[in-house]
Amino acid sequence: MRDTPPTDIAGGLLLTAAAGYVDAVGFLRLDGLYTSFMSGNSTQFAVSLAQAGHPVAWEIGLLFACFLGGGFAGSLVSLRLPGRWGPVAVLGLELGLLTVALLMAVSPVQGPAPPLLAAAMGAQNAALRRSAGFRPGVTFVTGTLFSLSHTLAQAATRTGPALGWVPDACTWLALVGGAVAGALAYRSYGLAALAAAVAGVGLVLAVAVGRAVRRGATA
């Protein structure tokens, strides 16, 4: 994490918080399904298939498809634009999906916003790459929690850095904090609460654009 630019750290944690925020909003909207936590959806998908009539399997399948589609599109953009504009383009894609979801949510005739949220979360995973062992902008934290336990053990046995666990702890706290904020906001504003996620991703995008422009000027 020491070699990771501070803007990447701050932006990654903000994106992680946004993912928790969006996931909490989607979870409450979909009565227990997720827009970014596909491990949880996979278990619920399997349970649904084991029940007569597969009550929610189709709905989860749609979320899978949208998450995969968003991840594919984000990765494709990132691979096609490997330089400084790659993260900008992927963040722009994510912001566009979130904005459309928000507009659908607040329009008189509401559209299916949750699938767009899943696509946005899929795209976010391609927005920022791992840097110096720190993976910012994640939308899931199972691996992060295991890494936290491992780095804590290393710190306890002095076989690793004393503060090597801090990045994983910050990532987990960002996701949980964002989810708490999303749940509270949804209870007050419904899907209109997505405006905060749009603003957060928009801020990270603005910083990324500024950095790309500065790099171009000094190249």
PDB file of C-alpha atoms in Angstrom, residues 72-219:
ATOM      1  CA  PHE A  72     -17.178  -7.873 -19.639  1.00  0.00           C
ATOM      2  CA  ALA A  73     -17.821  -4.363 -20.958  1.00  0.00           C
ATOM      3  CA  GLY A  74     -15.603  -2.775 -18.300  1.00  0.00           C
ATOM      4  CA  SER A  75     -12.786  -5.246 -18.936  1.00  0.00           C
ATOM      5  CA  LEU A  76     -13.099  -4.784 -22.686  1.00  0.00           C
ATOM      6  CA  VAL A  77     -12.823  -1.022 -22.334  1.00  0.00           C
ATOM      7  CA  SER A  78      -9.872  -1.405 -19.967  1.00  0.00           C
ATOM      8  CA  LEU A  79      -8.061  -3.730 -22.380  1.00  0.00           C
ATOM      9  CA  ARG A  80      -8.739  -1.505 -25.372  1.00  0.00           C
ATOM     10  CA  LEU A  81      -7.547   1.597 -23.516  1.00  0.00           C
ATOM     11  CA  PRO A  82      -4.600   0.326 -21.449  1.00  0.00           C
ATOM     12  CA  GLY A  83      -3.131   3.775 -20.784  1.00  0.00           C
ATOM     13  CA  ARG A  84      -4.172   6.625 -18.529  1.00  0.00           C
ATOM     14  CA  TRP A  85      -7.635   6.905 -20.087  1.00  0.00           C
ATOM     15  CA  GLY A  86      -8.593   3.290 -19.362  1.00  0.00           C
ATOM     16  CA  PRO A  87      -9.783   3.825 -15.763  1.00  0.00           C
ATOM     17  CA  VAL A  88     -11.532   7.023 -16.852  1.00  0.00           C
ATOM     18  CA  ALA A  89     -13.505   5.193 -19.519  1.00  0.00           C
ATOM     19  CA  VAL A  90     -14.493   2.350 -17.192  1.00  0.00           C
ATOM     20  CA  LEU A  91     -15.560   4.768 -14.464  1.00  0.00           C
ATOM     21  CA  GLY A  92     -17.539   6.677 -17.088  1.00  0.00           C
ATOM     22  CA  LEU A  93     -19.316   3.450 -18.037  1.00  0.00           C
ATOM     23  CA  GLU A  94     -20.131   2.735 -14.398  1.00  0.00           C
ATOM     24  CA  LEU A  95     -21.335   6.270 -13.799  1.00  0.00           C
ATOM     25  CA  GLY A  96     -23.534   6.085 -16.884  1.00  0.00           C
ATOM     26  CA  LEU A  97     -25.177   2.863 -15.695  1.00  0.00           C
ATOM     27  CA  LEU A  98     -25.777   4.258 -12.215  1.00  0.00           C
ATOM     28  CA  THR A  99     -27.195   7.474 -13.643  1.00  0.00           C
ATOM     29  CA  VAL A 100     -29.627   5.611 -15.901  1.00  0.00           C
ATOM     30  CA  ALA A 101     -30.690   3.482 -12.919  1.00  0.00           C
ATOM     31  CA  LEU A 102     -31.301   6.630 -10.879  1.00  0.00           C
ATOM     32  CA  LEU A 103     -33.314   8.243 -13.688  1.00  0.00           C
ATOM     33  CA  MET A 104     -35.413   5.100 -13.991  1.00  0.00           C
ATOM     34  CA  ALA A 105     -35.999   5.114 -10.243  1.00  0.00           C
ATOM     35  CA  VAL A 106     -37.240   8.694 -10.078  1.00  0.00           C
ATOM     36  CA  SER A 107     -39.202   8.761 -13.349  1.00  0.00           C
ATOM     37  CA  PRO A 108     -43.015   8.583 -13.251  1.00  0.00           C
ATOM     38  CA  VAL A 109     -42.905   5.186 -14.932  1.00  0.00           C
ATOM     39  CA  GLN A 110     -40.202   3.351 -13.013  1.00  0.00           C
ATOM     40  CA  GLY A 111     -37.967   0.954 -14.929  1.00  0.00           C
ATOM     41  CA  PRO A 112     -35.926  -2.057 -13.757  1.00  0.00           C
ATOM     42  CA  ALA A 113     -33.125  -0.256 -11.940  1.00  0.00           C
ATOM     43  CA  PRO A 114     -31.548  -3.212 -10.033  1.00  0.00           C
ATOM     44  CA  PRO A 115     -30.229  -5.002 -13.166  1.00  0.00           C
ATOM     45  CA  LEU A 116     -28.450  -1.787 -14.139  1.00  0.00           C
ATOM     46  CA  LEU A 117     -26.962  -1.595 -10.657  1.00  0.00           C
ATOM     47  CA  ALA A 118     -25.601  -5.124 -11.072  1.00  0.00           C
ATOM     48  CA  ALA A 119     -24.070  -4.149 -14.421  1.00  0.00           C
ATOM     49  CA  ALA A 120     -22.488  -1.067 -12.838  1.00  0.00           C
ATOM     50  CA  MET A 121     -20.971  -3.167 -10.063  1.00  0.00           C
ATOM     51  CA  GLY A 122     -19.610  -5.615 -12.613  1.00  0.00           C
ATOM     52  CA  ALA A 123     -17.964  -2.758 -14.481  1.00  0.00           C
ATOM     53  CA  GLN A 124     -16.494  -1.285 -11.293  1.00  0.00           C
ATOM     54  CA  ASN A 125     -14.297  -4.340 -10.776  1.00  0.00           C
ATOM     55  CA  ALA A 126     -12.384  -3.352 -13.921  1.00  0.00           C
ATOM     56  CA  ALA A 127     -12.032   0.303 -12.945  1.00  0.00           C
ATOM     57  CA  LEU A 128      -8.922   0.113 -10.790  1.00  0.00           C
ATOM     58  CA  ARG A 129      -6.255  -2.552 -10.943  1.00  0.00           C
ATOM     59  CA  ARG A 130      -4.300  -4.071  -8.093  1.00  0.00           C
ATOM     60  CA  SER A 131      -1.366  -1.871  -7.171  1.00  0.00           C
ATOM     61  CA  ALA A 132       1.450  -2.904  -4.822  1.00  0.00           C
ATOM     62  CA  GLY A 133      -0.742  -5.595  -3.252  1.00  0.00           C
ATOM     63  CA  PHE A 134      -3.647  -3.223  -2.639  1.00  0.00           C
ATOM     64  CA  ARG A 135      -6.832  -3.882  -4.591  1.00  0.00           C
ATOM     65  CA  PRO A 136      -9.021  -0.777  -4.440  1.00  0.00           C
ATOM     66  CA  GLY A 137     -12.591  -0.413  -5.619  1.00  0.00           C
ATOM     67  CA  VAL A 138     -13.723  -3.960  -4.827  1.00  0.00           C
ATOM     68  CA  THR A 139     -17.410  -4.866  -4.671  1.00  0.00           C
ATOM     69  CA  PHE A 140     -16.899  -7.961  -2.482  1.00  0.00           C
ATOM     70  CA  VAL A 141     -14.791  -8.630   0.591  1.00  0.00           C
ATOM     71  CA  THR A 142     -14.665 -12.367   1.301  1.00  0.00           C
ATOM     72  CA  GLY A 143     -11.083 -12.549   0.061  1.00  0.00           C
ATOM     73  CA  THR A 144     -10.330  -9.287   1.827  1.00  0.00           C
ATOM     74  CA  LEU A 145     -11.472 -10.688   5.163  1.00  0.00           C
ATOM     75  CA  PHE A 146      -9.280 -13.756   4.745  1.00  0.00           C
ATOM     76  CA  SER A 147      -6.364 -11.532   3.785  1.00  0.00           C
ATOM     77  CA  LEU A 148      -7.074  -9.471   6.905  1.00  0.00           C
ATOM     78  CA  SER A 149      -6.908 -12.566   9.090  1.00  0.00           C
ATOM     79  CA  HIS A 150      -3.669 -13.636   7.414  1.00  0.00           C
ATOM     80  CA  THR A 151      -1.961 -10.265   7.747  1.00  0.00           C
ATOM     81  CA  LEU A 152      -3.078 -10.043  11.379  1.00  0.00           C
ATOM     82  CA  ALA A 153      -1.449 -13.425  11.993  1.00  0.00           C
ATOM     83  CA  GLN A 154       1.708 -12.199  10.279  1.00  0.00           C
ATOM     84  CA  ALA A 155       1.744  -9.090  12.458  1.00  0.00           C
ATOM     85  CA  ALA A 156       1.184 -11.164  15.598  1.00  0.00           C
ATOM     86  CA  THR A 157       4.044 -13.528  14.743  1.00  0.00           C
ATOM     87  CA  ARG A 158       6.274 -10.736  13.397  1.00  0.00           C
ATOM     88  CA  THR A 159       6.627 -12.535  10.083  1.00  0.00           C
ATOM     89  CA  GLY A 160       5.100  -9.605   8.218  1.00  0.00           C
ATOM     90  CA  PRO A 161       4.642  -5.841   8.578  1.00  0.00           C
ATOM     91  CA  ALA A 162       3.133  -4.740  11.876  1.00  0.00           C
ATOM     92  CA  LEU A 163       0.526  -2.677  10.038  1.00  0.00           C
ATOM     93  CA  GLY A 164       0.153  -4.913   7.000  1.00  0.00           C
ATOM     94  CA  TRP A 165      -3.464  -5.587   7.928  1.00  0.00           C
ATOM     95  CA  VAL A 166      -4.528  -1.926   7.674  1.00  0.00           C
ATOM     96  CA  PRO A 167      -5.383  -1.867   3.919  1.00  0.00           C
ATOM     97  CA  ASP A 168      -7.707  -4.884   4.218  1.00  0.00           C
ATOM     98  CA  ALA A 169      -9.322  -3.487   7.350  1.00  0.00           C
ATOM     99  CA  CYS A 170      -9.932  -0.140   5.633  1.00  0.00           C
ATOM    100  CA  THR A 171     -11.432  -1.878   2.595  1.00  0.00           C
ATOM    101  CA  TRP A 172     -13.812  -3.907   4.758  1.00  0.00           C
ATOM    102  CA  LEU A 173     -14.810  -0.883   6.819  1.00  0.00           C
ATOM    103  CA  ALA A 174     -15.430   1.145   3.661  1.00  0.00           C
ATOM    104  CA  LEU A 175     -17.820  -1.479   2.276  1.00  0.00           C
ATOM    105  CA  VAL A 176     -19.662  -1.933   5.582  1.00  0.00           C
ATOM    106  CA  GLY A 177     -19.843   1.812   6.187  1.00  0.00           C
ATOM    107  CA  GLY A 178     -21.194   2.370   2.701  1.00  0.00           C
ATOM    108  CA  ALA A 179     -23.778  -0.376   3.197  1.00  0.00           C
ATOM    109  CA  VAL A 180     -24.979   1.184   6.464  1.00  0.00           C
ATOM    110  CA  ALA A 181     -25.330   4.552   4.741  1.00  0.00           C
ATOM    111  CA  GLY A 182     -27.162   2.951   1.813  1.00  0.00           C
ATOM    112  CA  ALA A 183     -29.629   1.140   4.051  1.00  0.00           C
ATOM    113  CA  LEU A 184     -30.405   4.298   6.013  1.00  0.00           C
ATOM    114  CA  ALA A 185     -30.756   6.373   2.860  1.00  0.00           C
ATOM    115  CA  TYR A 186     -33.037   3.819   1.186  1.00  0.00           C
ATOM    116  CA  ARG A 187     -35.410   3.835   4.148  1.00  0.00           C
ATOM    117  CA  SER A 188     -35.783   7.593   3.789  1.00  0.00           C
ATOM    118  CA  TYR A 189     -35.615   8.117   0.021  1.00  0.00           C
ATOM    119  CA  GLY A 190     -36.147   4.781  -1.710  1.00  0.00           C
ATOM    120  CA  LEU A 191     -34.228   4.332  -4.943  1.00  0.00           C
ATOM    121  CA  ALA A 192     -33.695   8.090  -5.136  1.00  0.00           C
ATOM    122  CA  ALA A 193     -30.951   7.419  -2.583  1.00  0.00           C
ATOM    123  CA  LEU A 194     -28.835   6.265  -5.537  1.00  0.00           C
ATOM    124  CA  ALA A 195     -28.027   9.946  -6.107  1.00  0.00           C
ATOM    125  CA  ALA A 196     -25.349   9.679  -3.417  1.00  0.00           C
ATOM    126  CA  ALA A 197     -23.681   6.745  -5.188  1.00  0.00           C
ATOM    127  CA  VAL A 198     -23.781   8.650  -8.473  1.00  0.00           C
ATOM    128  CA  ALA A 199     -22.129  11.626  -6.778  1.00  0.00           C
ATOM    129  CA  GLY A 200     -19.429   9.460  -5.202  1.00  0.00           C
ATOM    130  CA  VAL A 201     -18.498   7.694  -8.438  1.00  0.00           C
ATOM    131  CA  GLY A 202     -18.683  11.019 -10.255  1.00  0.00           C
ATOM    132  CA  LEU A 203     -16.137  12.470  -7.830  1.00  0.00           C
ATOM    133  CA  VAL A 204     -13.728   9.569  -8.421  1.00  0.00           C
ATOM    134  CA  LEU A 205     -14.217   9.990 -12.162  1.00  0.00           C
ATOM    135  CA  ALA A 206     -13.472  13.711 -11.988  1.00  0.00           C
ATOM    136  CA  VAL A 207     -10.216  13.024 -10.127  1.00  0.00           C
ATOM    137  CA  ALA A 208      -9.289  10.342 -12.673  1.00  0.00           C
ATOM    138  CA  VAL A 209      -9.921  12.741 -15.561  1.00  0.00           C
ATOM    139  CA  GLY A 210      -7.783  15.397 -13.907  1.00  0.00           C
ATOM    140  CA  ARG A 211      -4.943  12.949 -13.414  1.00  0.00           C
ATOM    141  CA  ALA A 212      -5.133  11.708 -17.009  1.00  0.00           C
ATOM    142  CA  VAL A 213      -5.012  15.287 -18.310  1.00  0.00           C
ATOM    143  CA  ARG A 214      -2.005  16.124 -16.135  1.00  0.00           C
ATOM    144  CA  ARG A 215      -0.149  13.014 -17.275  1.00  0.00           C
ATOM    145  CA  GLY A 216      -0.828  13.942 -20.877  1.00  0.00           C
ATOM    146  CA  ALA A 217       0.511  17.449 -20.317  1.00  0.00           C
ATOM    147  CA  THR A 218       3.750  16.163 -18.816  1.00  0.00           C
ATOM    148  CA  ALA A 219       4.274  13.319 -21.300  1.00  0.00           C
TER     149      ALA A 219
END
